[in-house]
Amino acid sequence: MSLKASSLQEPIIKYRTKNGILSEKSKSQAFTGHRTVPVERQDEIRARLVEAVSLACKSGITCFYSGMAMGFDLMAAETVLSLKGRYPDIRLIAVVPFRRQSYRWPSMEKEHYQKIISQADRVIVLSEHYFKGCLLRRNDFMLEHSCGVIAFYDGKPHGGTFYTCREAVKKGMDIVNLY
Protein backbone atom coordinates (compact mmCIF):
# COMPACT_ATOMS: atom_id res chain seq x y z
CA MET A 1 0.00 0.00 0.00
CA SER A 2 1.41 3.40 -0.89
CA LEU A 3 0.27 6.86 0.03
CA LYS A 4 0.52 9.75 -2.38
CA ALA A 5 0.73 12.29 0.43
CA SER A 6 4.28 13.38 1.02
CA SER A 7 5.75 12.33 4.31
CA LEU A 8 9.00 11.75 6.09
CA GLN A 9 8.33 8.06 6.48
CA GLU A 10 6.17 5.25 5.21
CA PRO A 11 2.89 4.91 7.07
CA ILE A 12 2.68 2.66 10.03
CA ILE A 13 -0.49 0.69 9.55
CA LYS A 14 -1.40 -0.97 12.80
CA TYR A 15 -4.94 -2.12 13.11
CA ARG A 16 -7.42 -4.52 14.49
CA THR A 17 -9.93 -5.83 11.99
CA LYS A 18 -13.02 -7.97 11.96
CA ASN A 19 -13.48 -8.20 8.22
CA GLY A 20 -10.06 -8.46 6.58
CA ILE A 21 -9.26 -5.78 4.00
CA LEU A 22 -10.19 -2.12 3.71
CA SER A 23 -13.56 -1.57 2.09
CA GLU A 24 -13.98 -0.81 -1.59
CA LYS A 25 -13.56 2.88 -2.29
CA SER A 26 -16.99 3.00 -3.96
CA LYS A 27 -18.60 1.78 -0.73
CA SER A 28 -16.75 4.13 1.64
CA GLN A 29 -17.22 7.65 2.93
CA ALA A 30 -15.02 9.91 5.05
CA PHE A 31 -16.00 12.42 7.70
CA THR A 32 -14.49 15.88 8.04
CA GLY A 33 -15.54 18.71 10.29
CA HIS A 34 -14.69 21.33 12.82
CA ARG A 35 -13.25 20.64 16.27
CA THR A 36 -16.14 22.40 17.93
CA VAL A 37 -19.83 21.93 17.33
CA PRO A 38 -21.80 24.65 19.13
CA VAL A 39 -23.58 23.18 22.18
CA GLU A 40 -26.93 24.55 21.03
CA ARG A 41 -26.58 22.69 17.69
CA GLN A 42 -25.22 19.34 18.92
CA ASP A 43 -28.59 17.54 19.05
CA GLU A 44 -29.51 18.87 15.60
CA ILE A 45 -26.14 17.81 14.13
CA ARG A 46 -26.38 14.36 15.73
CA ALA A 47 -29.84 13.92 14.17
CA ARG A 48 -28.53 15.10 10.79
CA LEU A 49 -25.60 12.66 11.10
CA VAL A 50 -28.00 9.77 11.76
CA GLU A 51 -29.96 10.80 8.67
CA ALA A 52 -26.85 11.20 6.46
CA VAL A 53 -25.23 7.92 7.58
CA SER A 54 -28.54 6.05 7.20
CA LEU A 55 -29.03 7.44 3.70
CA ALA A 56 -25.45 6.47 2.81
CA CYS A 57 -26.04 2.93 4.11
CA LYS A 58 -29.25 2.63 2.07
CA SER A 59 -27.27 3.65 -1.03
CA GLY A 60 -24.66 0.92 -0.49
CA ILE A 61 -22.02 2.59 1.69
CA THR A 62 -20.69 0.11 4.23
CA CYS A 63 -17.50 1.76 5.48
CA PHE A 64 -16.95 5.08 7.22
CA TYR A 65 -13.56 6.72 7.92
CA SER A 66 -13.12 9.05 10.89
CA GLY A 67 -9.96 11.06 11.56
CA MET A 68 -10.81 10.86 15.28
CA ALA A 69 -10.31 14.56 16.06
CA MET A 70 -12.33 16.21 18.82
CA GLY A 71 -15.69 17.63 17.79
CA PHE A 72 -17.40 16.49 14.61
CA ASP A 73 -15.08 13.52 13.89
CA LEU A 74 -15.84 11.85 17.23
CA MET A 75 -19.54 12.69 16.95
CA ALA A 76 -19.63 11.09 13.49
CA ALA A 77 -17.73 7.99 14.63
CA GLU A 78 -20.10 7.59 17.55
CA THR A 79 -23.05 7.86 15.16
CA VAL A 80 -21.72 5.02 13.00
CA LEU A 81 -21.28 2.84 16.08
CA SER A 82 -24.81 3.65 17.27
CA LEU A 83 -26.27 2.54 13.92
CA LYS A 84 -24.62 -0.89 13.81
CA GLY A 85 -27.80 -2.47 15.22
CA ARG A 86 -29.84 -1.08 12.33
CA TYR A 87 -27.13 -1.63 9.68
CA PRO A 88 -25.05 -4.63 10.84
CA ASP A 89 -22.72 -4.53 7.82
CA ILE A 90 -21.36 -1.03 8.44
CA ARG A 91 -17.83 -0.56 9.68
CA LEU A 92 -15.99 2.26 11.36
CA ILE A 93 -12.36 2.77 10.44
CA ALA A 94 -10.51 5.10 12.81
CA VAL A 95 -7.63 6.83 11.01
CA VAL A 96 -5.25 8.13 13.67
CA PRO A 97 -2.69 10.65 12.35
CA PHE A 98 -0.12 9.88 15.06
CA ARG A 99 -0.05 7.45 17.96
CA ARG A 100 -0.57 9.84 20.87
CA GLN A 101 -3.20 12.01 19.17
CA SER A 102 -5.33 12.41 22.31
CA TYR A 103 -2.42 12.79 24.77
CA ARG A 104 -3.00 16.50 25.53
CA TRP A 105 -6.77 16.42 25.35
CA PRO A 106 -9.02 17.04 28.38
CA SER A 107 -9.61 13.79 30.28
CA MET A 108 -13.30 13.60 29.32
CA GLU A 109 -12.50 13.90 25.60
CA LYS A 110 -9.66 11.39 26.01
CA GLU A 111 -12.06 8.84 27.54
CA HIS A 112 -14.58 9.44 24.76
CA TYR A 113 -11.82 8.91 22.16
CA GLN A 114 -10.62 5.67 23.82
CA LYS A 115 -14.16 4.29 24.00
CA ILE A 116 -14.67 4.87 20.27
CA ILE A 117 -11.23 3.47 19.37
CA SER A 118 -12.01 0.32 21.36
CA GLN A 119 -15.22 -0.23 19.36
CA ALA A 120 -13.88 0.64 15.89
CA ASP A 121 -13.73 -2.20 13.38
CA ARG A 122 -10.28 -1.08 12.33
CA VAL A 123 -7.74 1.36 13.70
CA ILE A 124 -5.05 2.70 11.38
CA VAL A 125 -2.17 4.65 12.92
CA LEU A 126 -0.32 6.59 10.21
CA SER A 127 2.73 7.74 12.21
CA GLU A 128 4.40 7.00 15.53
CA HIS A 129 4.99 10.72 16.16
CA TYR A 130 3.45 14.08 15.37
CA PHE A 131 5.02 15.99 12.49
CA LYS A 132 4.00 19.14 10.66
CA GLY A 133 1.40 18.14 8.08
CA CYS A 134 0.44 14.82 9.65
CA LEU A 135 -3.20 15.87 10.10
CA LEU A 136 -3.51 16.78 6.42
CA ARG A 137 -1.80 13.50 5.52
CA ARG A 138 -4.51 11.71 7.53
CA ASN A 139 -7.18 13.60 5.57
CA ASP A 140 -5.52 12.67 2.26
CA PHE A 141 -5.48 9.00 3.33
CA MET A 142 -9.22 9.07 4.06
CA LEU A 143 -10.01 10.75 0.73
CA GLU A 144 -7.84 8.25 -1.12
CA HIS A 145 -10.00 5.43 0.25
CA SER A 146 -13.44 7.05 -0.07
CA CYS A 147 -15.92 8.03 -2.78
CA GLY A 148 -17.59 10.81 -0.79
CA VAL A 149 -17.50 13.00 2.29
CA ILE A 150 -19.92 13.85 5.07
CA ALA A 151 -18.80 17.24 6.39
CA PHE A 152 -19.52 19.84 9.03
CA TYR A 153 -17.97 22.83 7.23
CA ASP A 154 -18.70 26.51 7.82
CA GLY A 155 -17.40 27.59 4.39
CA LYS A 156 -14.42 29.60 5.68
CA PRO A 157 -11.27 29.23 3.51
CA HIS A 158 -8.82 27.99 6.16
CA GLY A 159 -8.10 24.94 8.28
CA GLY A 160 -8.19 21.20 7.84
CA THR A 161 -11.89 20.95 7.02
CA PHE A 162 -11.48 23.54 4.27
CA TYR A 163 -8.46 21.62 2.95
CA THR A 164 -10.32 18.30 2.94
CA CYS A 165 -13.45 19.69 1.26
CA ARG A 166 -11.33 21.50 -1.35
CA GLU A 167 -9.39 18.31 -2.13
CA ALA A 168 -12.64 16.30 -2.32
CA VAL A 169 -14.04 18.81 -4.84
CA LYS A 170 -10.84 18.54 -6.91
CA LYS A 171 -11.32 14.76 -6.98
CA GLY A 172 -14.97 15.12 -8.04
CA MET A 173 -16.26 13.55 -4.83
CA ASP A 174 -19.74 14.11 -3.45
CA ILE A 175 -19.87 16.19 -0.26
CA VAL A 176 -22.84 16.23 2.08
CA ASN A 177 -22.39 19.29 4.29
CA LEU A 178 -24.37 19.16 7.52
CA TYR A 179 -23.40 22.67 8.62
mmCIF file of N, CA and C in Angstrom, residues 16-124:
data_model
loop_
_atom_site.group_PDB
_atom_site.id
_atom_site.type_symbol
_atom_site.label_atom_id
_atom_site.label_comp_id
_atom_site.label_asym_id
_atom_site.label_seq_id
_atom_site.Cartn_x
_atom_site.Cartn_y
_atom_site.Cartn_z
ATOM 1 N N ARG A 16 -6.675 -3.349 14.068
ATOM 2 C CA ARG A 16 -7.421 -4.518 14.493
ATOM 3 C C ARG A 16 -8.578 -4.594 13.512
ATOM 4 N N THR A 17 -8.868 -5.735 12.985
ATOM 5 C CA THR A 17 -9.931 -5.828 11.992
ATOM 6 C C THR A 17 -10.827 -7.020 12.245
ATOM 7 N N LYS A 18 -12.066 -6.869 11.867
ATOM 8 C CA LYS A 18 -13.019 -7.973 11.965
ATOM 9 C C LYS A 18 -13.304 -8.564 10.596
ATOM 10 N N ASN A 19 -13.064 -7.774 9.558
ATOM 11 C CA ASN A 19 -13.477 -8.196 8.223
ATOM 12 C C ASN A 19 -12.355 -8.235 7.184
ATOM 13 N N GLY A 20 -11.115 -8.336 7.587
ATOM 14 C CA GLY A 20 -10.063 -8.456 6.581
ATOM 15 C C GLY A 20 -9.592 -7.144 5.998
ATOM 16 N N ILE A 21 -9.844 -6.921 4.707
ATOM 17 C CA ILE A 21 -9.260 -5.781 3.996
ATOM 18 C C ILE A 21 -10.075 -4.503 4.134
ATOM 19 N N LEU A 22 -9.464 -3.386 3.758
ATOM 20 C CA LEU A 22 -10.190 -2.124 3.708
ATOM 21 C C LEU A 22 -11.333 -2.253 2.709
ATOM 22 N N SER A 23 -12.384 -1.529 2.947
ATOM 23 C CA SER A 23 -13.558 -1.572 2.092
ATOM 24 C C SER A 23 -13.256 -1.015 0.705
ATOM 25 N N GLU A 24 -14.097 -1.389 -0.252
ATOM 26 C CA GLU A 24 -13.984 -0.812 -1.587
ATOM 27 C C GLU A 24 -14.218 0.682 -1.505
ATOM 28 N N LYS A 25 -13.444 1.428 -2.279
ATOM 29 C CA LYS A 25 -13.559 2.881 -2.287
ATOM 30 C C LYS A 25 -14.989 3.316 -2.617
ATOM 31 N N SER A 26 -15.635 2.625 -3.538
ATOM 32 C CA SER A 26 -16.986 3.002 -3.961
ATOM 33 C C SER A 26 -18.042 2.753 -2.891
ATOM 34 N N LYS A 27 -17.663 2.066 -1.818
ATOM 35 C CA LYS A 27 -18.598 1.781 -0.732
ATOM 36 C C LYS A 27 -18.164 2.438 0.572
ATOM 37 N N SER A 28 -17.319 3.484 0.446
ATOM 38 C CA SER A 28 -16.746 4.125 1.639
ATOM 39 C C SER A 28 -16.930 5.637 1.606
ATOM 40 N N GLN A 29 -17.140 6.207 2.786
ATOM 41 C CA GLN A 29 -17.215 7.655 2.926
ATOM 42 C C GLN A 29 -16.334 8.091 4.094
ATOM 43 N N ALA A 30 -15.844 9.320 3.988
ATOM 44 C CA ALA A 30 -15.018 9.907 5.050
ATOM 45 C C ALA A 30 -15.792 11.029 5.721
ATOM 46 N N PHE A 31 -15.445 11.280 6.964
ATOM 47 C CA PHE A 31 -15.998 12.416 7.695
ATOM 48 C C PHE A 31 -14.939 13.500 7.802
ATOM 49 N N THR A 32 -15.369 14.757 7.749
ATOM 50 C CA THR A 32 -14.493 15.884 8.037
ATOM 51 C C THR A 32 -15.333 16.979 8.663
ATOM 52 N N GLY A 33 -14.767 17.648 9.655
ATOM 53 C CA GLY A 33 -15.538 18.707 10.293
ATOM 54 C C GLY A 33 -14.734 19.437 11.343
ATOM 55 N N HIS A 34 -15.359 20.458 11.872
ATOM 56 C CA HIS A 34 -14.686 21.330 12.822
ATOM 57 C C HIS A 34 -14.538 20.678 14.193
ATOM 58 N N ARG A 35 -13.551 21.164 14.933
ATOM 59 C CA ARG A 35 -13.248 20.645 16.272
ATOM 60 C C ARG A 35 -14.346 20.970 17.275
ATOM 61 N N THR A 36 -15.062 22.052 17.018
ATOM 62 C CA THR A 36 -16.145 22.399 17.932
ATOM 63 C C THR A 36 -17.469 22.435 17.178
ATOM 64 N N VAL A 37 -18.463 21.851 17.808
ATOM 65 C CA VAL A 37 -19.832 21.927 17.329
ATOM 66 C C VAL A 37 -20.563 22.699 18.426
ATOM 67 N N PRO A 38 -21.146 23.854 18.091
ATOM 68 C CA PRO A 38 -21.801 24.651 19.130
ATOM 69 C C PRO A 38 -22.785 23.806 19.950
ATOM 70 N N VAL A 39 -22.746 23.972 21.268
ATOM 71 C CA VAL A 39 -23.575 23.182 22.179
ATOM 72 C C VAL A 39 -25.040 23.226 21.771
ATOM 73 N N GLU A 40 -25.514 24.407 21.388
ATOM 74 C CA GLU A 40 -26.931 24.549 21.033
ATOM 75 C C GLU A 40 -27.303 23.841 19.729
ATOM 76 N N ARG A 41 -26.310 23.399 18.955
ATOM 77 C CA ARG A 41 -26.583 22.690 17.692
ATOM 78 C C ARG A 41 -26.245 21.206 17.756
ATOM 79 N N GLN A 42 -25.694 20.727 18.867
ATOM 80 C CA GLN A 42 -25.224 19.342 18.918
ATOM 81 C C GLN A 42 -26.329 18.318 18.678
ATOM 82 N N ASP A 43 -27.496 18.488 19.281
ATOM 83 C CA ASP A 43 -28.591 17.538 19.053
ATOM 84 C C ASP A 43 -29.026 17.542 17.594
ATOM 85 N N GLU A 44 -29.132 18.735 17.019
ATOM 86 C CA GLU A 44 -29.506 18.867 15.599
ATOM 87 C C GLU A 44 -28.478 18.165 14.709
ATOM 88 N N ILE A 45 -27.193 18.398 14.961
ATOM 89 C CA ILE A 45 -26.140 17.806 14.127
ATOM 90 C C ILE A 45 -26.107 16.292 14.304
ATOM 91 N N ARG A 46 -26.304 15.812 15.521
ATOM 92 C CA ARG A 46 -26.383 14.357 15.729
ATOM 93 C C ARG A 46 -27.526 13.759 14.906
ATOM 94 N N ALA A 47 -28.682 14.404 14.933
ATOM 95 C CA ALA A 47 -29.840 13.917 14.165
ATOM 96 C C ALA A 47 -29.540 13.944 12.665
ATOM 97 N N ARG A 48 -28.879 15.000 12.210
ATOM 98 C CA ARG A 48 -28.528 15.098 10.788
ATOM 99 C C ARG A 48 -27.484 14.045 10.408
ATOM 100 N N LEU A 49 -26.576 13.728 11.337
ATOM 101 C CA LEU A 49 -25.600 12.656 11.097
ATOM 102 C C LEU A 49 -26.299 11.311 10.961
ATOM 103 N N VAL A 50 -27.245 11.030 11.846
ATOM 104 C CA VAL A 50 -27.998 9.766 11.761
ATOM 105 C C VAL A 50 -28.674 9.671 10.392
ATOM 106 N N GLU A 51 -29.282 10.770 9.966
ATOM 107 C CA GLU A 51 -29.964 10.802 8.670
ATOM 108 C C GLU A 51 -28.975 10.596 7.522
ATOM 109 N N ALA A 52 -27.839 11.295 7.550
ATOM 110 C CA ALA A 52 -26.848 11.204 6.465
ATOM 111 C C ALA A 52 -26.209 9.820 6.403
ATOM 112 N N VAL A 53 -25.849 9.257 7.556
ATOM 113 C CA VAL A 53 -25.232 7.921 7.578
ATOM 114 C C VAL A 53 -26.256 6.868 7.146
ATOM 115 N N SER A 54 -27.484 6.993 7.598
ATOM 116 C CA SER A 54 -28.537 6.048 7.201
ATOM 117 C C SER A 54 -28.771 6.094 5.694
ATOM 118 N N LEU A 55 -28.848 7.291 5.141
ATOM 119 C CA LEU A 55 -29.030 7.443 3.703
ATOM 120 C C LEU A 55 -27.853 6.825 2.940
ATOM 121 N N ALA A 56 -26.638 7.054 3.439
ATOM 122 C CA ALA A 56 -25.452 6.468 2.806
ATOM 123 C C ALA A 56 -25.531 4.940 2.843
ATOM 124 N N CYS A 57 -25.927 4.397 3.981
ATOM 125 C CA CYS A 57 -26.042 2.935 4.105
ATOM 126 C C CYS A 57 -27.070 2.385 3.114
ATOM 127 N N LYS A 58 -28.196 3.068 2.992
ATOM 128 C CA LYS A 58 -29.254 2.629 2.068
ATOM 129 C C LYS A 58 -28.793 2.705 0.613
ATOM 130 N N SER A 59 -27.786 3.546 0.337
ATOM 131 C CA SER A 59 -27.273 3.649 -1.033
ATOM 132 C C SER A 59 -26.047 2.762 -1.260
ATOM 133 N N GLY A 60 -25.725 1.893 -0.290
ATOM 134 C CA GLY A 60 -24.656 0.921 -0.493
ATOM 135 C C GLY A 60 -23.346 1.204 0.203
ATOM 136 N N ILE A 61 -23.249 2.297 0.951
ATOM 137 C CA ILE A 61 -22.019 2.595 1.686
ATOM 138 C C ILE A 61 -21.973 1.681 2.909
ATOM 139 N N THR A 62 -20.833 1.022 3.092
ATOM 140 C CA THR A 62 -20.687 0.105 4.234
ATOM 141 C C THR A 62 -19.524 0.482 5.149
ATOM 142 N N CYS A 63 -18.715 1.440 4.733
ATOM 143 C CA CYS A 63 -17.500 1.755 5.482
ATOM 144 C C CYS A 63 -17.389 3.262 5.673
ATOM 145 N N PHE A 64 -17.075 3.673 6.898
ATOM 146 C CA PHE A 64 -16.949 5.082 7.224
ATOM 147 C C PHE A 64 -15.603 5.333 7.896
ATOM 148 N N TYR A 65 -14.875 6.344 7.389
ATOM 149 C CA TYR A 65 -13.563 6.724 7.917
ATOM 150 C C TYR A 65 -13.697 7.961 8.794
ATOM 151 N N SER A 66 -13.172 7.895 9.998
ATOM 152 C CA SER A 66 -13.121 9.053 10.889
ATOM 153 C C SER A 66 -11.673 9.350 11.241
ATOM 154 N N GLY A 67 -11.306 10.630 11.176
ATOM 155 C CA GLY A 67 -9.960 11.061 11.557
ATOM 156 C C GLY A 67 -9.788 11.206 13.055
ATOM 157 N N MET A 68 -10.846 10.973 13.816
ATOM 158 C CA MET A 68 -10.808 10.864 15.276
ATOM 159 C C MET A 68 -10.371 12.139 15.988
ATOM 160 N N ALA A 69 -10.589 13.296 15.375
ATOM 161 C CA ALA A 69 -10.312 14.562 16.057
ATOM 162 C C ALA A 69 -11.491 14.892 16.974
ATOM 163 N N MET A 70 -11.246 15.756 17.951
ATOM 164 C CA MET A 70 -12.334 16.208 18.816
ATOM 165 C C MET A 70 -13.406 16.888 17.969
ATOM 166 N N GLY A 71 -14.610 16.935 18.486
ATOM 167 C CA GLY A 71 -15.690 17.625 17.794
ATOM 168 C C GLY A 71 -16.425 16.719 16.834
ATOM 169 N N PHE A 72 -16.583 17.198 15.596
ATOM 170 C CA PHE A 72 -17.399 16.494 14.611
ATOM 171 C C PHE A 72 -16.917 15.079 14.320
ATOM 172 N N ASP A 73 -15.601 14.865 14.205
ATOM 173 C CA ASP A 73 -15.080 13.523 13.892
ATOM 174 C C ASP A 73 -15.553 12.485 14.908
ATOM 175 N N LEU A 74 -15.420 12.810 16.195
ATOM 176 C CA LEU A 74 -15.839 11.849 17.228
ATOM 177 C C LEU A 74 -17.355 11.682 17.240
ATOM 178 N N MET A 75 -18.087 12.764 17.011
ATOM 179 C CA MET A 75 -19.541 12.692 16.947
ATOM 180 C C MET A 75 -19.975 11.783 15.794
ATOM 181 N N ALA A 76 -19.316 11.908 14.654
ATOM 182 C CA ALA A 76 -19.634 11.090 13.485
ATOM 183 C C ALA A 76 -19.293 9.620 13.728
ATOM 184 N N ALA A 77 -18.134 9.373 14.324
ATOM 185 C CA ALA A 77 -17.728 7.992 14.628
ATOM 186 C C ALA A 77 -18.727 7.338 15.578
ATOM 187 N N GLU A 78 -19.124 8.081 16.578
ATOM 188 C CA GLU A 78 -20.096 7.590 17.553
ATOM 189 C C GLU A 78 -21.438 7.273 16.875
ATOM 190 N N THR A 79 -21.816 8.087 15.907
ATOM 191 C CA THR A 79 -23.055 7.862 15.163
ATOM 192 C C THR A 79 -22.996 6.539 14.403
ATOM 193 N N VAL A 80 -21.871 6.286 13.730
ATOM 194 C CA VAL A 80 -21.722 5.016 13.002
ATOM 195 C C VAL A 80 -21.870 3.847 13.972
ATOM 196 N N LEU A 81 -21.188 3.923 15.101
ATOM 197 C CA LEU A 81 -21.277 2.835 16.084
ATOM 198 C C LEU A 81 -22.709 2.647 16.579
ATOM 199 N N SER A 82 -23.434 3.740 16.764
ATOM 200 C CA SER A 82 -24.807 3.652 17.268
ATOM 201 C C SER A 82 -25.770 3.045 16.249
ATOM 202 N N LEU A 83 -25.398 3.065 14.967
ATOM 203 C CA LEU A 83 -26.275 2.544 13.918
ATOM 204 C C LEU A 83 -25.964 1.105 13.514
ATOM 205 N N LYS A 84 -24.981 0.484 14.167
ATOM 206 C CA LYS A 84 -24.624 -0.893 13.814
ATOM 207 C C LYS A 84 -25.773 -1.879 14.040
ATOM 208 N N GLY A 85 -26.637 -1.609 15.001
ATOM 209 C CA GLY A 85 -27.797 -2.474 15.217
ATOM 210 C C GLY A 85 -28.758 -2.439 14.042
ATOM 211 N N ARG A 86 -28.937 -1.264 13.466
ATOM 212 C CA ARG A 86 -29.838 -1.079 12.327
ATOM 213 C C ARG A 86 -29.195 -1.515 11.014
ATOM 214 N N TYR A 87 -27.883 -1.296 10.897
ATOM 215 C CA TYR A 87 -27.126 -1.635 9.678
ATOM 216 C C TYR A 87 -25.921 -2.483 10.084
ATOM 217 N N PRO A 88 -26.113 -3.790 10.289
ATOM 218 C CA PRO A 88 -25.045 -4.633 10.844
ATOM 219 C C PRO A 88 -23.789 -4.763 9.971
ATOM 220 N N ASP A 89 -23.883 -4.414 8.705
ATOM 221 C CA ASP A 89 -22.721 -4.534 7.820
ATOM 222 C C ASP A 89 -21.808 -3.310 7.835
ATOM 223 N N ILE A 90 -22.211 -2.226 8.491
ATOM 224 C CA ILE A 90 -21.365 -1.030 8.440
ATOM 225 C C ILE A 90 -20.153 -1.175 9.358
ATOM 226 N N ARG A 91 -19.082 -0.504 8.932
ATOM 227 C CA ARG A 91 -17.832 -0.556 9.684
ATOM 228 C C ARG A 91 -17.294 0.846 9.898
ATOM 229 N N LEU A 92 -16.663 1.011 11.039
ATOM 230 C CA LEU A 92 -15.989 2.259 11.364
ATOM 231 C C LEU A 92 -14.491 2.016 11.300
ATOM 232 N N ILE A 93 -13.815 2.821 10.492
ATOM 233 C CA ILE A 93 -12.356 2.772 10.443
ATOM 234 C C ILE A 93 -11.838 4.073 11.037
ATOM 235 N N ALA A 94 -11.107 3.947 12.133
ATOM 236 C CA ALA A 94 -10.511 5.101 12.809
ATOM 237 C C ALA A 94 -9.128 5.322 12.214
ATOM 238 N N VAL A 95 -8.920 6.492 11.621
ATOM 239 C CA VAL A 95 -7.630 6.826 11.013
ATOM 240 C C VAL A 95 -6.952 7.835 11.940
ATOM 241 N N VAL A 96 -5.950 7.344 12.659
ATOM 242 C CA VAL A 96 -5.253 8.134 13.671
ATOM 243 C C VAL A 96 -3.986 8.715 13.043
ATOM 244 N N PRO A 97 -3.841 10.049 13.036
ATOM 245 C CA PRO A 97 -2.687 10.650 12.352
ATOM 246 C C PRO A 97 -1.345 10.333 13.006
ATOM 247 N N PHE A 98 -1.333 10.257 14.341
ATOM 248 C CA PHE A 98 -0.118 9.884 15.065
ATOM 249 C C PHE A 98 -0.528 9.230 16.376
ATOM 250 N N ARG A 99 0.310 8.336 16.867
ATOM 251 C CA ARG A 99 -0.048 7.445 17.961
ATOM 252 C C ARG A 99 -0.648 8.138 19.186
ATOM 253 N N ARG A 100 -0.090 9.227 19.625
ATOM 254 C CA ARG A 100 -0.567 9.838 20.871
ATOM 255 C C ARG A 100 -1.473 11.044 20.595
ATOM 256 N N GLN A 101 -2.325 10.923 19.596
ATOM 257 C CA GLN A 101 -3.200 12.008 19.165
ATOM 258 C C GLN A 101 -3.956 12.653 20.331
ATOM 259 N N SER A 102 -4.482 11.866 21.242
ATOM 260 C CA SER A 102 -5.332 12.412 22.307
ATOM 261 C C SER A 102 -4.569 12.748 23.591
ATOM 262 N N TYR A 103 -3.246 12.647 23.568
ATOM 263 C CA TYR A 103 -2.423 12.792 24.771
ATOM 264 C C TYR A 103 -2.680 14.087 25.540
ATOM 265 N N ARG A 104 -2.832 15.198 24.862
ATOM 266 C CA ARG A 104 -2.999 16.497 25.531
ATOM 267 C C ARG A 104 -4.461 16.940 25.633
ATOM 268 N N TRP A 105 -5.360 16.072 25.297
ATOM 269 C CA TRP A 105 -6.773 16.420 25.348
ATOM 270 C C TRP A 105 -7.275 16.425 26.788
ATOM 271 N N PRO A 106 -8.392 17.130 27.062
ATOM 272 C CA PRO A 106 -9.020 17.043 28.383
ATOM 273 C C PRO A 106 -9.427 15.590 28.677
ATOM 274 N N SER A 107 -9.390 15.198 29.931
ATOM 275 C CA SER A 107 -9.609 13.789 30.278
ATOM 276 C C SER A 107 -10.947 13.257 29.781
ATOM 277 N N MET A 108 -12.003 14.073 29.796
ATOM 278 C CA MET A 108 -13.302 13.603 29.323
ATOM 279 C C MET A 108 -13.264 13.274 27.823
ATOM 280 N N GLU A 109 -12.631 14.136 27.051
ATOM 281 C CA GLU A 109 -12.501 13.896 25.604
ATOM 282 C C GLU A 109 -11.619 12.677 25.341
ATOM 283 N N LYS A 110 -10.564 12.537 26.150
ATOM 284 C CA LYS A 110 -9.659 11.395 26.009
ATOM 285 C C LYS A 110 -10.403 10.081 26.240
ATOM 286 N N GLU A 111 -11.259 10.035 27.254
ATOM 287 C CA GLU A 111 -12.057 8.836 27.542
ATOM 288 C C GLU A 111 -13.027 8.536 26.408
ATOM 289 N N HIS A 112 -13.655 9.579 25.884
ATOM 290 C CA HIS A 112 -14.581 9.440 24.756
ATOM 291 C C HIS A 112 -13.852 8.837 23.551
ATOM 292 N N TYR A 113 -12.676 9.381 23.257
ATOM 293 C CA TYR A 113 -11.820 8.909 22.164
ATOM 294 C C TYR A 113 -11.479 7.422 22.351
ATOM 295 N N GLN A 114 -11.024 7.055 23.553
ATOM 296 C CA GLN A 114 -10.623 5.669 23.817
ATOM 297 C C GLN A 114 -11.791 4.704 23.676
ATOM 298 N N LYS A 115 -12.966 5.132 24.116
ATOM 299 C CA LYS A 115 -14.159 4.285 23.995
ATOM 300 C C LYS A 115 -14.470 4.004 22.523
ATOM 301 N N ILE A 116 -14.393 5.039 21.699
ATOM 302 C CA ILE A 116 -14.670 4.868 20.265
ATOM 303 C C ILE A 116 -13.591 4.010 19.614
ATOM 304 N N ILE A 117 -12.332 4.275 19.919
ATOM 305 C CA ILE A 117 -11.226 3.471 19.370
ATOM 306 C C ILE A 117 -11.431 1.992 19.701
ATOM 307 N N SER A 118 -11.847 1.716 20.929
ATOM 308 C CA SER A 118 -12.009 0.317 21.356
ATOM 309 C C SER A 118 -13.141 -0.384 20.618
ATOM 310 N N GLN A 119 -14.076 0.372 20.073
ATOM 311 C CA GLN A 119 -15.215 -0.226 19.361
ATOM 312 C C GLN A 119 -15.075 -0.181 17.842
ATOM 313 N N ALA A 120 -14.071 0.526 17.338
ATOM 314 C CA ALA A 120 -13.879 0.638 15.887
ATOM 315 C C ALA A 120 -13.576 -0.736 15.293
ATOM 316 N N ASP A 121 -14.012 -0.943 14.069
ATOM 317 C CA ASP A 121 -13.731 -2.200 13.377
ATOM 318 C C ASP A 121 -12.271 -2.283 12.962
ATOM 319 N N ARG A 122 -11.686 -1.132 12.727
ATOM 320 C CA ARG A 122 -10.281 -1.080 12.328
ATOM 321 C C ARG A 122 -9.687 0.224 12.810
ATOM 322 N N VAL A 123 -8.467 0.165 13.267
ATOM 323 C CA VAL A 123 -7.737 1.361 13.698
ATOM 324 C C VAL A 123 -6.445 1.413 12.891
ATOM 325 N N ILE A 124 -6.251 2.513 12.184
ATOM 326 C CA ILE A 124 -5.048 2.698 11.378
ATOM 327 C C ILE A 124 -4.266 3.870 11.970
#
